[in-house]
C-alpha positions as a Markdown table, in Angstrom:
| # | Residue | x | y | z |
|---|---|---|---|---|
| 1 | Met | 179.9 | 140.8 | -20.9 |
| 2 | Gly | 180.2 | 137.1 | -20.6 |
| 3 | Leu | 179.1 | 135.3 | -17.1 |
| 4 | Asn | 183.1 | 134.8 | -16.6 |
| 5 | Asp | 183.8 | 138.8 | -16.7 |
| 6 | Thr | 183.9 | 140.0 | -13.4 |
| 7 | Pro | 181.5 | 143.5 | -13.4 |
| 8 | Ser | 183.0 | 146.6 | -12.0 |
| 9 | Ala | 181.1 | 146.7 | -8.9 |
| 10 | Ser | 182.5 | 143.4 | -8.1 |
| 11 | Arg | 186.4 | 144.6 | -8.4 |
| 12 | Leu | 188.5 | 146.1 | -5.9 |
| 13 | His | 188.8 | 150.4 | -6.4 |
| 14 | Ile | 192.0 | 151.6 | -5.9 |
| 15 | Gly | 192.1 | 155.2 | -6.8 |
| 16 | Phe | 195.4 | 157.1 | -6.8 |
| 17 | Phe | 195.5 | 160.8 | -5.6 |
| 18 | Gly | 197.8 | 163.7 | -4.8 |
| 19 | Arg | 198.6 | 167.2 | -5.9 |
| 20 | Arg | 199.0 | 167.9 | -9.3 |
| 21 | Asn | 203.1 | 166.7 | -10.9 |
| 22 | Thr | 203.6 | 164.1 | -8.3 |
| 23 | Gly | 203.5 | 161.3 | -10.7 |
| 24 | Lys | 200.9 | 160.5 | -10.2 |
| 25 | Ser | 199.6 | 159.5 | -14.0 |
| 26 | Ser | 203.4 | 157.6 | -14.1 |
| 27 | Leu | 203.0 | 155.4 | -11.0 |
| 28 | Val | 199.5 | 154.0 | -12.0 |
| 29 | Asn | 201.1 | 153.2 | -15.3 |
| 30 | Ala | 204.0 | 151.5 | -14.0 |
| 31 | Val | 202.1 | 149.6 | -11.2 |
| 32 | Thr | 199.4 | 148.7 | -14.5 |
| 33 | Gly | 202.4 | 147.8 | -16.6 |
| 34 | Gln | 200.6 | 149.6 | -19.3 |
| 35 | Glu | 200.3 | 153.6 | -20.9 |
| 36 | Leu | 196.9 | 153.4 | -19.0 |
| 37 | Ala | 197.4 | 157.4 | -18.3 |
| 38 | Val | 198.8 | 160.5 | -19.9 |
| 39 | Val | 202.3 | 161.6 | -18.9 |
| 40 | Ser | 203.2 | 165.2 | -19.0 |
| 41 | Asp | 205.5 | 167.2 | -17.2 |
| 42 | Val | 203.2 | 170.2 | -17.4 |
| 43 | Lys | 200.7 | 170.5 | -14.2 |
| 44 | Gly | 197.2 | 169.6 | -14.7 |
| 45 | Thr | 197.4 | 166.6 | -17.6 |
| 46 | Thr | 195.0 | 164.5 | -15.5 |
| 47 | Thr | 191.6 | 166.3 | -16.1 |
| 48 | Asp | 189.2 | 163.8 | -15.4 |
| 49 | Pro | 189.5 | 160.6 | -13.4 |
| 50 | Val | 190.6 | 157.8 | -15.5 |
| 51 | Tyr | 188.9 | 154.1 | -14.7 |
| 52 | Lys | 190.7 | 150.9 | -15.5 |
| 53 | Ala | 189.2 | 147.4 | -15.0 |
| 54 | Met | 191.9 | 144.8 | -14.7 |
| 55 | Glu | 193.7 | 141.5 | -13.4 |
| 56 | Leu | 196.5 | 143.2 | -11.0 |
| 57 | Leu | 198.8 | 140.4 | -9.5 |
| 58 | Pro | 198.5 | 139.2 | -6.4 |
| 59 | Leu | 195.4 | 140.4 | -5.8 |
| 60 | Gly | 192.9 | 139.9 | -8.3 |
| 61 | Pro | 190.3 | 142.1 | -10.1 |
| 62 | Val | 190.6 | 145.7 | -9.8 |
| 63 | Ile | 189.3 | 149.1 | -10.9 |
| 64 | Ile | 192.4 | 151.4 | -11.0 |
| 65 | Ile | 191.5 | 155.1 | -11.0 |
| 66 | Asp | 194.2 | 158.2 | -11.7 |
| 67 | Thr | 192.6 | 161.2 | -10.5 |
| 68 | Pro | 193.4 | 165.0 | -11.6 |
| 69 | Gly | 195.3 | 167.0 | -8.8 |
| 70 | Ile | 193.5 | 167.5 | -5.8 |
| 71 | Asp | 195.6 | 171.2 | -5.2 |
| 72 | Asp | 193.9 | 172.2 | -8.9 |
| 73 | Glu | 193.3 | 175.8 | -9.2 |
| 74 | Gly | 190.8 | 177.9 | -10.5 |
| 75 | Glu | 187.2 | 177.5 | -12.1 |
| 76 | Leu | 187.9 | 174.7 | -13.8 |
| 77 | Gly | 189.9 | 173.4 | -11.6 |
| 78 | Glu | 187.5 | 173.2 | -8.6 |
| 79 | Leu | 185.5 | 171.3 | -11.1 |
| 80 | Arg | 188.4 | 168.6 | -11.3 |
| 81 | Val | 189.2 | 168.8 | -7.8 |
| 82 | Ser | 185.3 | 168.2 | -7.1 |
| 83 | Arg | 185.6 | 165.1 | -9.1 |
| 84 | Thr | 188.3 | 164.0 | -7.6 |
| 85 | Arg | 186.5 | 164.3 | -4.2 |
| 86 | Arg | 183.6 | 162.7 | -5.5 |
| 87 | Val | 185.8 | 159.3 | -6.4 |
| 88 | Leu | 186.7 | 159.2 | -2.5 |
| 89 | Asn | 183.0 | 157.8 | -2.1 |
| 90 | Lys | 183.9 | 154.9 | -3.9 |
| 91 | Thr | 187.1 | 153.7 | -3.2 |
| 92 | Asp | 188.2 | 150.7 | -1.2 |
| 93 | Ile | 192.0 | 151.4 | -0.7 |
| 94 | Ala | 194.1 | 155.1 | -1.3 |
| 95 | Val | 197.1 | 155.5 | -2.5 |
| 96 | Leu | 198.4 | 159.2 | -1.4 |
| 97 | Val | 201.4 | 160.1 | -3.8 |
| 98 | Leu | 203.7 | 162.5 | -2.6 |
| 99 | Asp | 206.7 | 164.1 | -4.9 |
| 100 | Ser | 210.1 | 163.4 | -2.7 |
| 101 | Leu | 211.4 | 166.5 | -3.9 |
| 102 | Asp | 208.7 | 168.7 | -2.1 |
| 103 | Asn | 208.0 | 166.5 | 0.7 |
| 104 | Ile | 210.7 | 164.9 | 2.0 |
| 105 | Ser | 213.3 | 167.5 | 4.3 |
| 106 | His | 216.8 | 168.1 | 2.9 |
| 107 | Arg | 215.7 | 165.0 | 0.8 |
| 108 | Gly | 218.8 | 164.2 | -1.8 |
| 109 | Thr | 221.4 | 164.3 | 1.2 |
| 110 | Glu | 219.1 | 162.5 | 3.7 |
| 111 | Val | 217.9 | 159.8 | 1.6 |
| 112 | Gln | 221.6 | 158.8 | -0.2 |
| 113 | Arg | 223.2 | 159.3 | 3.3 |
| 114 | Ala | 220.7 | 156.6 | 4.8 |
| 115 | Gln | 221.3 | 154.4 | 2.0 |
| 116 | Arg | 224.9 | 154.6 | 2.2 |
| 117 | Glu | 224.8 | 153.8 | 5.7 |
| 118 | Glu | 222.3 | 150.9 | 5.1 |
| 119 | Ser | 224.8 | 149.6 | 3.2 |
| 120 | Glu | 227.6 | 149.9 | 5.6 |
| 121 | Lys | 225.8 | 149.4 | 8.7 |
| 122 | Gly | 223.0 | 147.9 | 8.1 |
| 123 | Glu | 220.5 | 150.0 | 9.9 |
| 124 | Glu | 218.2 | 152.6 | 8.9 |
| 125 | Arg | 218.2 | 156.4 | 8.5 |
| 126 | Ile | 214.7 | 158.4 | 9.6 |
| 127 | Val | 213.4 | 160.6 | 7.0 |
| 128 | Glu | 210.6 | 163.5 | 8.0 |
| 129 | Val | 207.8 | 163.3 | 5.2 |
| 130 | Ala | 206.3 | 166.5 | 5.5 |
| 131 | Leu | 202.7 | 166.5 | 4.0 |
| 132 | Phe | 201.0 | 169.6 | 2.1 |
| 133 | Glu | 197.5 | 171.4 | 3.9 |
| 134 | Thr | 195.4 | 169.3 | 0.9 |
| 135 | Glu | 197.8 | 166.4 | 1.5 |
| 136 | Glu | 196.6 | 166.5 | 5.1 |
| 137 | Gln | 192.9 | 166.8 | 4.1 |
| 138 | Leu | 193.2 | 163.7 | 2.2 |
| 139 | Val | 194.7 | 161.6 | 4.9 |
| 140 | Asn | 192.0 | 163.5 | 7.2 |
| 141 | Ile | 189.1 | 162.1 | 4.9 |
| 142 | Phe | 190.5 | 158.8 | 4.0 |
| 143 | Lys | 190.1 | 158.3 | 8.3 |
| 144 | Glu | 187.1 | 159.5 | 8.0 |
| 145 | Lys | 185.5 | 157.3 | 5.9 |
| 146 | Lys | 187.9 | 154.7 | 7.2 |
| 147 | Ile | 189.6 | 154.1 | 3.6 |
| 148 | Pro | 192.7 | 152.2 | 4.3 |
| 149 | Tyr | 195.6 | 154.1 | 2.2 |
| 150 | Ile | 199.2 | 153.8 | 1.0 |
| 151 | Ile | 201.3 | 157.2 | 1.3 |
| 152 | Val | 203.9 | 156.6 | -1.8 |
| 153 | Ile | 207.0 | 158.9 | -1.9 |
| 154 | Asn | 207.9 | 159.4 | -5.8 |
| 155 | Lys | 210.3 | 160.0 | -7.6 |
| 156 | Ile | 213.3 | 159.1 | -5.2 |
| 157 | Asp | 215.3 | 158.5 | -7.6 |
| 158 | Leu | 215.9 | 162.3 | -8.2 |
| 159 | Gly | 219.8 | 162.4 | -6.9 |
| 160 | Asn | 220.4 | 159.2 | -6.9 |
| 161 | Asp | 221.7 | 157.1 | -9.7 |
| 162 | Glu | 221.1 | 153.5 | -8.2 |
| 163 | Pro | 219.1 | 153.4 | -5.7 |
| 164 | Gly | 219.7 | 151.1 | -2.7 |
| 165 | Thr | 217.4 | 147.6 | -2.7 |
| 166 | Lys | 216.5 | 148.6 | 0.7 |
| 167 | Thr | 214.5 | 151.6 | 1.6 |
| 168 | Pro | 215.2 | 155.0 | 4.3 |
| 169 | Cys | 213.0 | 154.5 | 7.1 |
| 170 | Leu | 210.4 | 157.3 | 6.9 |
| 171 | Cys | 208.3 | 159.1 | 9.3 |
| 172 | Ala | 205.9 | 161.8 | 8.4 |
| 173 | Ser | 204.7 | 165.1 | 10.4 |
| 174 | Val | 201.6 | 164.6 | 10.7 |
| 175 | Pro | 200.0 | 161.7 | 13.3 |
| 176 | Leu | 198.9 | 159.0 | 10.9 |
| 177 | Cys | 196.7 | 155.8 | 11.6 |
| 178 | Asp | 198.9 | 153.2 | 11.7 |
| 179 | Glu | 196.3 | 150.3 | 11.4 |
| 180 | Leu | 195.2 | 151.8 | 8.1 |
| 181 | Ser | 198.6 | 153.6 | 6.7 |
| 182 | Lys | 202.1 | 152.5 | 5.1 |
| 183 | Ile | 205.0 | 154.7 | 3.8 |
| 184 | Ile | 206.8 | 153.6 | 0.7 |
| 185 | Pro | 209.6 | 155.3 | -0.9 |
| 186 | Val | 209.1 | 154.0 | -5.3 |
| 187 | Ser | 210.1 | 155.4 | -8.3 |
| 188 | Ala | 207.9 | 154.8 | -11.4 |
| 189 | Lys | 210.8 | 156.1 | -13.4 |
| 190 | Thr | 213.1 | 153.2 | -12.8 |
| 191 | Gly | 210.2 | 150.4 | -11.0 |
| 192 | Phe | 212.0 | 151.0 | -7.5 |
| 193 | Asn | 209.6 | 149.3 | -4.9 |
| 194 | Ile | 206.8 | 148.8 | -7.7 |
| 195 | Asn | 206.1 | 145.1 | -6.7 |
| 196 | Leu | 206.3 | 146.1 | -3.0 |
| 197 | Leu | 203.5 | 148.8 | -3.7 |
| 198 | Lys | 201.3 | 145.6 | -5.7 |
| 199 | Glu | 201.8 | 143.2 | -1.9 |
| 200 | Thr | 201.2 | 145.9 | 0.3 |
| 201 | Ile | 198.2 | 146.8 | -1.9 |
| 202 | Ala | 197.1 | 143.3 | -1.7 |
| 203 | Ala | 198.0 | 142.8 | 1.8 |
| 204 | Ile | 195.7 | 145.5 | 3.1 |
| 205 | Ala | 192.9 | 144.7 | 0.6 |
| 206 | Val | 193.1 | 140.7 | 2.6 |
| 207 | Thr | 189.6 | 140.7 | 5.2 |
| 208 | Asp | 188.1 | 138.2 | 7.5 |
| 209 | Glu | 184.2 | 139.4 | 6.4 |
| 210 | Pro | 182.2 | 136.9 | 4.9 |
| 211 | Gln | 181.8 | 136.5 | 1.5 |
| 212 | Gln | 178.5 | 138.2 | 0.3 |
| 213 | Arg | 175.7 | 135.7 | -1.4 |
| 214 | Leu | 173.2 | 137.0 | -4.0 |
| 215 | Val | 171.1 | 134.0 | -3.9 |
| 216 | Ala | 173.2 | 130.6 | -3.4 |
| 217 | Asp | 172.4 | 130.7 | 0.2 |
| 218 | Leu | 168.6 | 130.7 | -0.4 |
| 219 | Ile | 168.7 | 127.5 | -2.6 |
| 220 | Gln | 169.4 | 124.0 | -2.3 |
| 221 | Pro | 171.6 | 122.0 | -5.3 |
| 222 | Leu | 168.7 | 121.0 | -7.1 |
| 223 | Asp | 166.6 | 122.8 | -6.8 |
| 224 | Phe | 164.3 | 124.8 | -9.5 |
| 225 | Val | 164.6 | 128.4 | -9.7 |
| 226 | Val | 162.5 | 130.2 | -12.0 |
| 227 | Leu | 163.9 | 133.2 | -13.4 |
| 228 | Val | 160.8 | 135.5 | -15.3 |
| 229 | Val | 162.5 | 138.2 | -17.6 |
| 230 | Pro | 160.4 | 140.4 | -20.0 |
| 231 | Ile | 161.8 | 140.9 | -23.1 |
| 232 | Asp | 160.1 | 144.1 | -24.2 |
| 233 | Ser | 161.5 | 147.3 | -26.2 |
| 234 | Ala | 163.2 | 148.1 | -23.3 |
| 235 | Ala | 165.2 | 145.2 | -23.1 |
| 236 | Pro | 168.7 | 145.1 | -24.3 |
| 237 | Lys | 169.1 | 143.7 | -27.7 |
| 238 | Gly | 170.1 | 140.3 | -28.0 |
| 239 | Arg | 171.6 | 139.7 | -24.2 |
| 240 | Leu | 170.7 | 139.6 | -20.4 |
| 241 | Ile | 171.1 | 142.7 | -18.3 |
| 242 | Leu | 173.8 | 141.9 | -15.7 |
| 243 | Pro | 171.5 | 141.4 | -12.6 |
| 244 | Gln | 169.8 | 138.3 | -14.3 |
| 245 | Gln | 173.7 | 137.1 | -15.4 |
| 246 | Gln | 174.8 | 137.3 | -11.8 |
| 247 | Val | 171.8 | 135.4 | -10.3 |
| 248 | Ile | 172.2 | 133.2 | -12.9 |
| 249 | Arg | 175.9 | 132.3 | -12.2 |
| 250 | Gly | 174.7 | 132.8 | -8.0 |
| 251 | Ile | 172.5 | 129.5 | -9.0 |
| 252 | Leu | 174.9 | 127.4 | -10.7 |
| 253 | Glu | 177.5 | 128.0 | -8.0 |
| 254 | Ala | 174.6 | 126.2 | -5.8 |
| 255 | Gly | 174.5 | 123.2 | -7.9 |
| 256 | Ala | 170.3 | 124.5 | -8.5 |
| 257 | Val | 168.9 | 124.6 | -11.5 |
| 258 | Ser | 167.5 | 127.9 | -13.4 |
| 259 | Val | 164.5 | 128.2 | -15.6 |
| 260 | Val | 164.5 | 131.2 | -17.8 |
| 261 | Val | 161.0 | 132.2 | -19.2 |
| 262 | Arg | 159.4 | 135.8 | -20.5 |
| 263 | Asp | 156.3 | 136.5 | -18.3 |
| 264 | Cys | 154.1 | 135.3 | -21.3 |
| 265 | Glu | 154.7 | 132.3 | -21.3 |
| 266 | Leu | 155.2 | 131.7 | -16.9 |
| 267 | Lys | 152.1 | 129.9 | -16.2 |
| 268 | Glu | 152.4 | 127.4 | -19.0 |
| 269 | Ala | 156.3 | 126.8 | -17.9 |
| 270 | Leu | 155.1 | 126.3 | -14.1 |
| 271 | Ala | 152.6 | 123.5 | -14.8 |
| 272 | Gly | 154.9 | 122.1 | -17.1 |
| 273 | Leu | 158.0 | 121.7 | -14.6 |
| 274 | Gly | 156.8 | 118.9 | -13.0 |
| 275 | Lys | 158.8 | 120.0 | -10.0 |
| 276 | Gln | 157.3 | 123.0 | -7.1 |
| 277 | Pro | 160.3 | 125.7 | -7.8 |
| 278 | Ala | 162.1 | 126.3 | -5.0 |
| 279 | Leu | 161.8 | 130.1 | -5.5 |
| 280 | Val | 161.0 | 132.4 | -8.3 |
| 281 | Ile | 162.6 | 135.4 | -9.1 |
| 282 | Thr | 161.2 | 138.6 | -11.4 |
| 283 | Asp | 162.0 | 141.7 | -13.0 |
| 284 | Ser | 160.2 | 144.5 | -10.5 |
| 285 | Gln | 158.4 | 145.6 | -13.5 |
| 286 | Val | 156.0 | 142.5 | -13.8 |
| 287 | Phe | 156.1 | 142.4 | -10.3 |
| 288 | Ala | 152.2 | 142.3 | -10.5 |
| 289 | Gln | 151.6 | 140.3 | -12.7 |
| 290 | Val | 154.0 | 137.1 | -12.1 |
| 291 | Ala | 152.9 | 137.4 | -7.8 |
| 292 | Ala | 149.3 | 136.7 | -9.1 |
| 293 | Glu | 150.6 | 133.6 | -11.4 |
| 294 | Val | 152.8 | 131.8 | -8.4 |
| 295 | Pro | 151.1 | 129.9 | -5.9 |
| 296 | Pro | 151.1 | 131.5 | -2.6 |
| 297 | Asp | 152.7 | 128.5 | -1.2 |
| 298 | Ile | 156.1 | 129.1 | -3.6 |
| 299 | Pro | 158.6 | 132.2 | -2.2 |
| 300 | Leu | 158.5 | 135.1 | -4.8 |
| 301 | Thr | 161.0 | 137.7 | -4.9 |
| 302 | Ser | 162.4 | 140.0 | -7.7 |
| 303 | Phe | 166.1 | 140.9 | -9.4 |
| 304 | Ser | 166.4 | 144.5 | -7.7 |
| 305 | Ile | 164.8 | 142.9 | -3.9 |
| 306 | Leu | 167.9 | 140.2 | -4.3 |
| 307 | Phe | 170.1 | 143.3 | -4.9 |
| 308 | Ala | 169.6 | 145.3 | -2.0 |
| 309 | Arg | 169.7 | 142.5 | 0.5 |
| 310 | Tyr | 172.9 | 141.6 | -1.8 |
| 311 | Lys | 174.6 | 145.2 | -1.1 |
| 312 | Gly | 173.1 | 145.5 | 2.5 |
| 313 | Leu | 170.6 | 147.9 | 2.1 |
| 314 | Leu | 167.4 | 145.6 | 2.3 |
| 315 | Glu | 166.1 | 147.0 | 5.7 |
| 316 | Thr | 166.9 | 150.4 | 4.9 |
| 317 | Ser | 165.2 | 150.0 | 1.8 |
| 318 | Val | 162.1 | 148.6 | 3.4 |
| 319 | Arg | 161.9 | 151.7 | 5.8 |
| 320 | Gly | 162.4 | 154.1 | 3.1 |
| 321 | Ala | 159.2 | 152.5 | 1.1 |
| 322 | Ala | 156.9 | 153.4 | 3.6 |
| 323 | Ala | 157.3 | 157.1 | 2.9 |
| 324 | Leu | 155.7 | 156.4 | -0.1 |
| 325 | Asp | 152.2 | 156.8 | 1.3 |
| 326 | Ser | 152.4 | 159.9 | 2.6 |
| 327 | Leu | 153.6 | 161.7 | -0.4 |
| 328 | Arg | 152.0 | 165.0 | -1.4 |
| 329 | Asp | 151.7 | 167.2 | -4.4 |
| 330 | Gly | 155.3 | 169.0 | -5.6 |
| 331 | Asp | 157.3 | 166.3 | -3.0 |
| 332 | Ala | 160.6 | 166.4 | -4.5 |
| 333 | Val | 161.7 | 162.6 | -5.4 |
| 334 | Leu | 165.0 | 161.2 | -6.2 |
| 335 | Ile | 165.3 | 158.5 | -8.7 |
| 336 | Cys | 169.0 | 157.4 | -8.9 |
| 337 | Glu | 170.3 | 154.9 | -11.6 |
| 338 | Gly | 173.9 | 153.8 | -11.3 |
| 339 | Cys | 174.6 | 153.1 | -14.8 |
| 340 | Thr | 174.6 | 155.2 | -18.0 |
| 341 | His | 172.6 | 153.2 | -20.3 |
| 342 | His | 170.6 | 154.6 | -23.4 |
| 343 | Arg | 167.2 | 155.3 | -22.2 |
| 344 | Gln | 163.9 | 153.7 | -24.1 |
| 345 | Cys | 160.6 | 155.1 | -24.6 |
| 346 | Asp | 159.3 | 153.2 | -21.7 |
| 347 | Asp | 162.0 | 153.1 | -19.3 |
| 348 | Ile | 161.3 | 151.6 | -15.7 |
| 349 | Gly | 163.5 | 154.5 | -13.8 |
| 350 | Thr | 162.1 | 157.8 | -15.8 |
| 351 | Val | 158.8 | 156.5 | -17.0 |
| 352 | Lys | 157.2 | 153.3 | -15.6 |
| 353 | Ile | 158.4 | 154.1 | -11.7 |
| 354 | Pro | 157.0 | 157.6 | -11.7 |
| 355 | Arg | 153.6 | 156.6 | -13.6 |
| 356 | Met | 153.5 | 153.9 | -11.0 |
| 357 | Ile | 153.8 | 156.7 | -8.1 |
| 358 | Arg | 151.2 | 158.6 | -9.7 |
| 359 | Asn | 148.7 | 156.1 | -10.0 |
| 360 | Phe | 149.5 | 154.7 | -6.2 |
| 361 | Thr | 149.1 | 158.0 | -4.2 |
| 362 | Gly | 146.6 | 160.1 | -6.6 |
| 363 | Lys | 149.2 | 163.1 | -6.1 |
| 364 | Glu | 151.7 | 164.5 | -8.6 |
| 365 | Pro | 155.5 | 164.6 | -7.4 |
| 366 | Glu | 158.0 | 166.2 | -8.7 |
| 367 | Phe | 160.8 | 163.8 | -10.3 |
| 368 | His | 164.2 | 164.6 | -10.3 |
| 369 | Phe | 166.8 | 161.5 | -12.2 |
| 370 | Arg | 170.1 | 160.8 | -12.0 |
| 371 | Ser | 172.5 | 158.5 | -13.7 |
| 372 | Gly | 176.2 | 156.6 | -13.0 |
| 373 | Gly | 178.2 | 158.4 | -10.5 |
| 374 | Asp | 176.4 | 161.4 | -10.4 |
| 375 | Phe | 174.7 | 161.4 | -7.2 |
| 376 | Pro | 173.9 | 165.1 | -5.1 |
| 377 | Glu | 176.1 | 166.0 | -2.5 |
| 378 | Asp | 172.6 | 168.0 | -1.0 |
| 379 | Ile | 169.8 | 165.8 | -0.8 |
| 380 | Ser | 167.9 | 167.7 | 1.6 |
| 381 | Pro | 165.5 | 168.9 | -0.7 |
| 382 | Tyr | 164.1 | 165.4 | -1.7 |
| 383 | Arg | 161.5 | 164.0 | 0.5 |
| 384 | Leu | 162.3 | 160.1 | -0.9 |
| 385 | Ile | 165.3 | 158.6 | -2.8 |
| 386 | Ile | 164.2 | 155.6 | -5.3 |
| 387 | His | 167.5 | 153.7 | -6.1 |
| 388 | Cys | 168.3 | 151.0 | -8.7 |
| 389 | Gly | 169.4 | 147.8 | -8.0 |
| 390 | Ala | 172.7 | 149.1 | -8.5 |
| 391 | Cys | 174.7 | 146.1 | -9.7 |
| 392 | Met | 177.3 | 148.6 | -11.5 |
| 393 | Leu | 178.3 | 150.0 | -8.5 |
| 394 | Asn | 180.6 | 148.9 | -5.5 |
| 395 | Asp | 179.4 | 148.4 | -2.3 |
| 396 | Arg | 181.6 | 151.7 | -0.9 |
| 397 | Glu | 179.7 | 153.8 | -2.9 |
| 398 | Met | 176.5 | 152.5 | -2.4 |
| 399 | His | 176.7 | 152.8 | 1.5 |
| 400 | Tyr | 178.4 | 156.4 | 0.9 |
| 401 | Arg | 174.3 | 156.9 | -0.5 |
| 402 | Arg | 172.6 | 155.3 | 2.3 |
| 403 | Arg | 174.9 | 157.2 | 4.9 |
| 404 | Cys | 174.0 | 160.5 | 3.2 |
| 405 | Ala | 170.5 | 159.6 | 3.3 |
| 406 | Glu | 170.7 | 158.5 | 6.5 |
| 407 | Asp | 172.5 | 161.8 | 8.2 |
| 408 | Gln | 169.8 | 164.1 | 6.3 |
| 409 | Gly | 167.0 | 162.2 | 7.2 |
| 410 | Ile | 165.8 | 161.3 | 3.8 |
| 411 | Pro | 164.0 | 158.2 | 3.1 |
| 412 | Phe | 165.9 | 155.4 | 0.9 |
| 413 | Thr | 164.5 | 152.7 | -0.8 |
| 414 | Asn | 165.1 | 150.5 | -4.4 |
| 415 | Tyr | 163.0 | 149.7 | -7.4 |
| 416 | Gly | 162.1 | 146.2 | -6.6 |
| 417 | Ile | 160.8 | 147.3 | -3.0 |
| 418 | Ala | 159.4 | 150.6 | -3.9 |
| 419 | Ile | 157.2 | 148.6 | -6.5 |
| 420 | Ala | 156.3 | 145.6 | -4.1 |
| 421 | Arg | 155.1 | 148.1 | -1.8 |
| 422 | Met | 153.3 | 149.9 | -4.0 |
| 423 | Gln | 151.4 | 146.6 | -5.5 |
| 424 | Gly | 151.1 | 145.3 | -2.3 |
| 425 | Ile | 152.8 | 142.0 | -2.5 |
| 426 | Leu | 156.1 | 143.4 | -0.4 |
| 427 | Glu | 155.6 | 141.2 | 2.8 |
| 428 | Arg | 155.7 | 138.7 | 0.5 |
| 429 | Ser | 158.3 | 139.7 | -1.3 |
| 430 | Ile | 160.9 | 139.5 | 1.6 |
| 431 | Ala | 159.6 | 136.3 | 3.3 |
| 432 | Ile | 162.2 | 134.3 | 2.1 |
| 433 | Phe | 164.7 | 136.0 | 4.2 |
């Protein structure tokens, strides 16, 4: 990817949820303006979550997620529902799609009458919206997870050839959280209120939270920042990995100067700079070597530790790393990666970190590995969780994983912090924060 591309972790994740055949896929296509999802009258057409990275005006870069029906049946249906529920862990805004034929009481008569009365008198008519049990469960999950959500009444065009420009006033039969929810009637077929839906998504996505900063707040304009990037058998061919790209971009935005070197050339590069760098950032795999070569008065950290701070996980990860000191033979250790890259022979997650842990502890823990969106709901068997920097996972997903660990009392740390702890340089690597 290029430096100007927005990674998925930095995009707003908008999930479309609901029962089978409510028109979720049609609505996704209408909102995106693309034939993103397969549409059919057959229930259960969408069998797996479908992700689409795009620019959604007026919001900007987003990930649109179309999910299988929450009421799917049978053994296979249960697996689909499980995947749908898993999507909720990364959803920033949820759209609950209802079917006007099923969810509105006396729908045909009431909606047409409401629209006629609006036209003649300028008044709105109340139309009751009833939720099925599975839909109520979704609403409760939205509230529990504090996910802003929109309830959409789809297929409003059925039984009405020309939907009015005004919408009926809708009320739900279950209590809704007013500050989080909106109710909008739409027609994916005719495009009725699709723009209103997009504008509403954009409106509830606006927050007053300060923008997170990866590295720019640690440096000043024209500072030199040295980035140590090993090029070994595990490095991707012909490109830098995403954390390295994003750190370089952050340095550029701060008006500072990035100097990128391999670990084997670091000593010569430092000697030839002519100016002491304000910061050295290294790949965690060569932390010990770099720490030995960088003078102690120069701040030092790693890409992975920067991302732990960026994701709001620094304090949790530092506390969790202490569990490395007390690992015993047979303890289960879960090692997680946010992406699903092809693993090389000396992979950091599956080979190098387990080897470091064995050497550090003198014990033989039992290692388990997960990647991508595959994070277990029950983590109680584990003595420790070690996570990558999570450059490919959004904040909501990472905070969900952290909360799972905290709720079940499982220490949680990340690659860079675990490695720094085992190599005795943790205090130095977080001193700059």
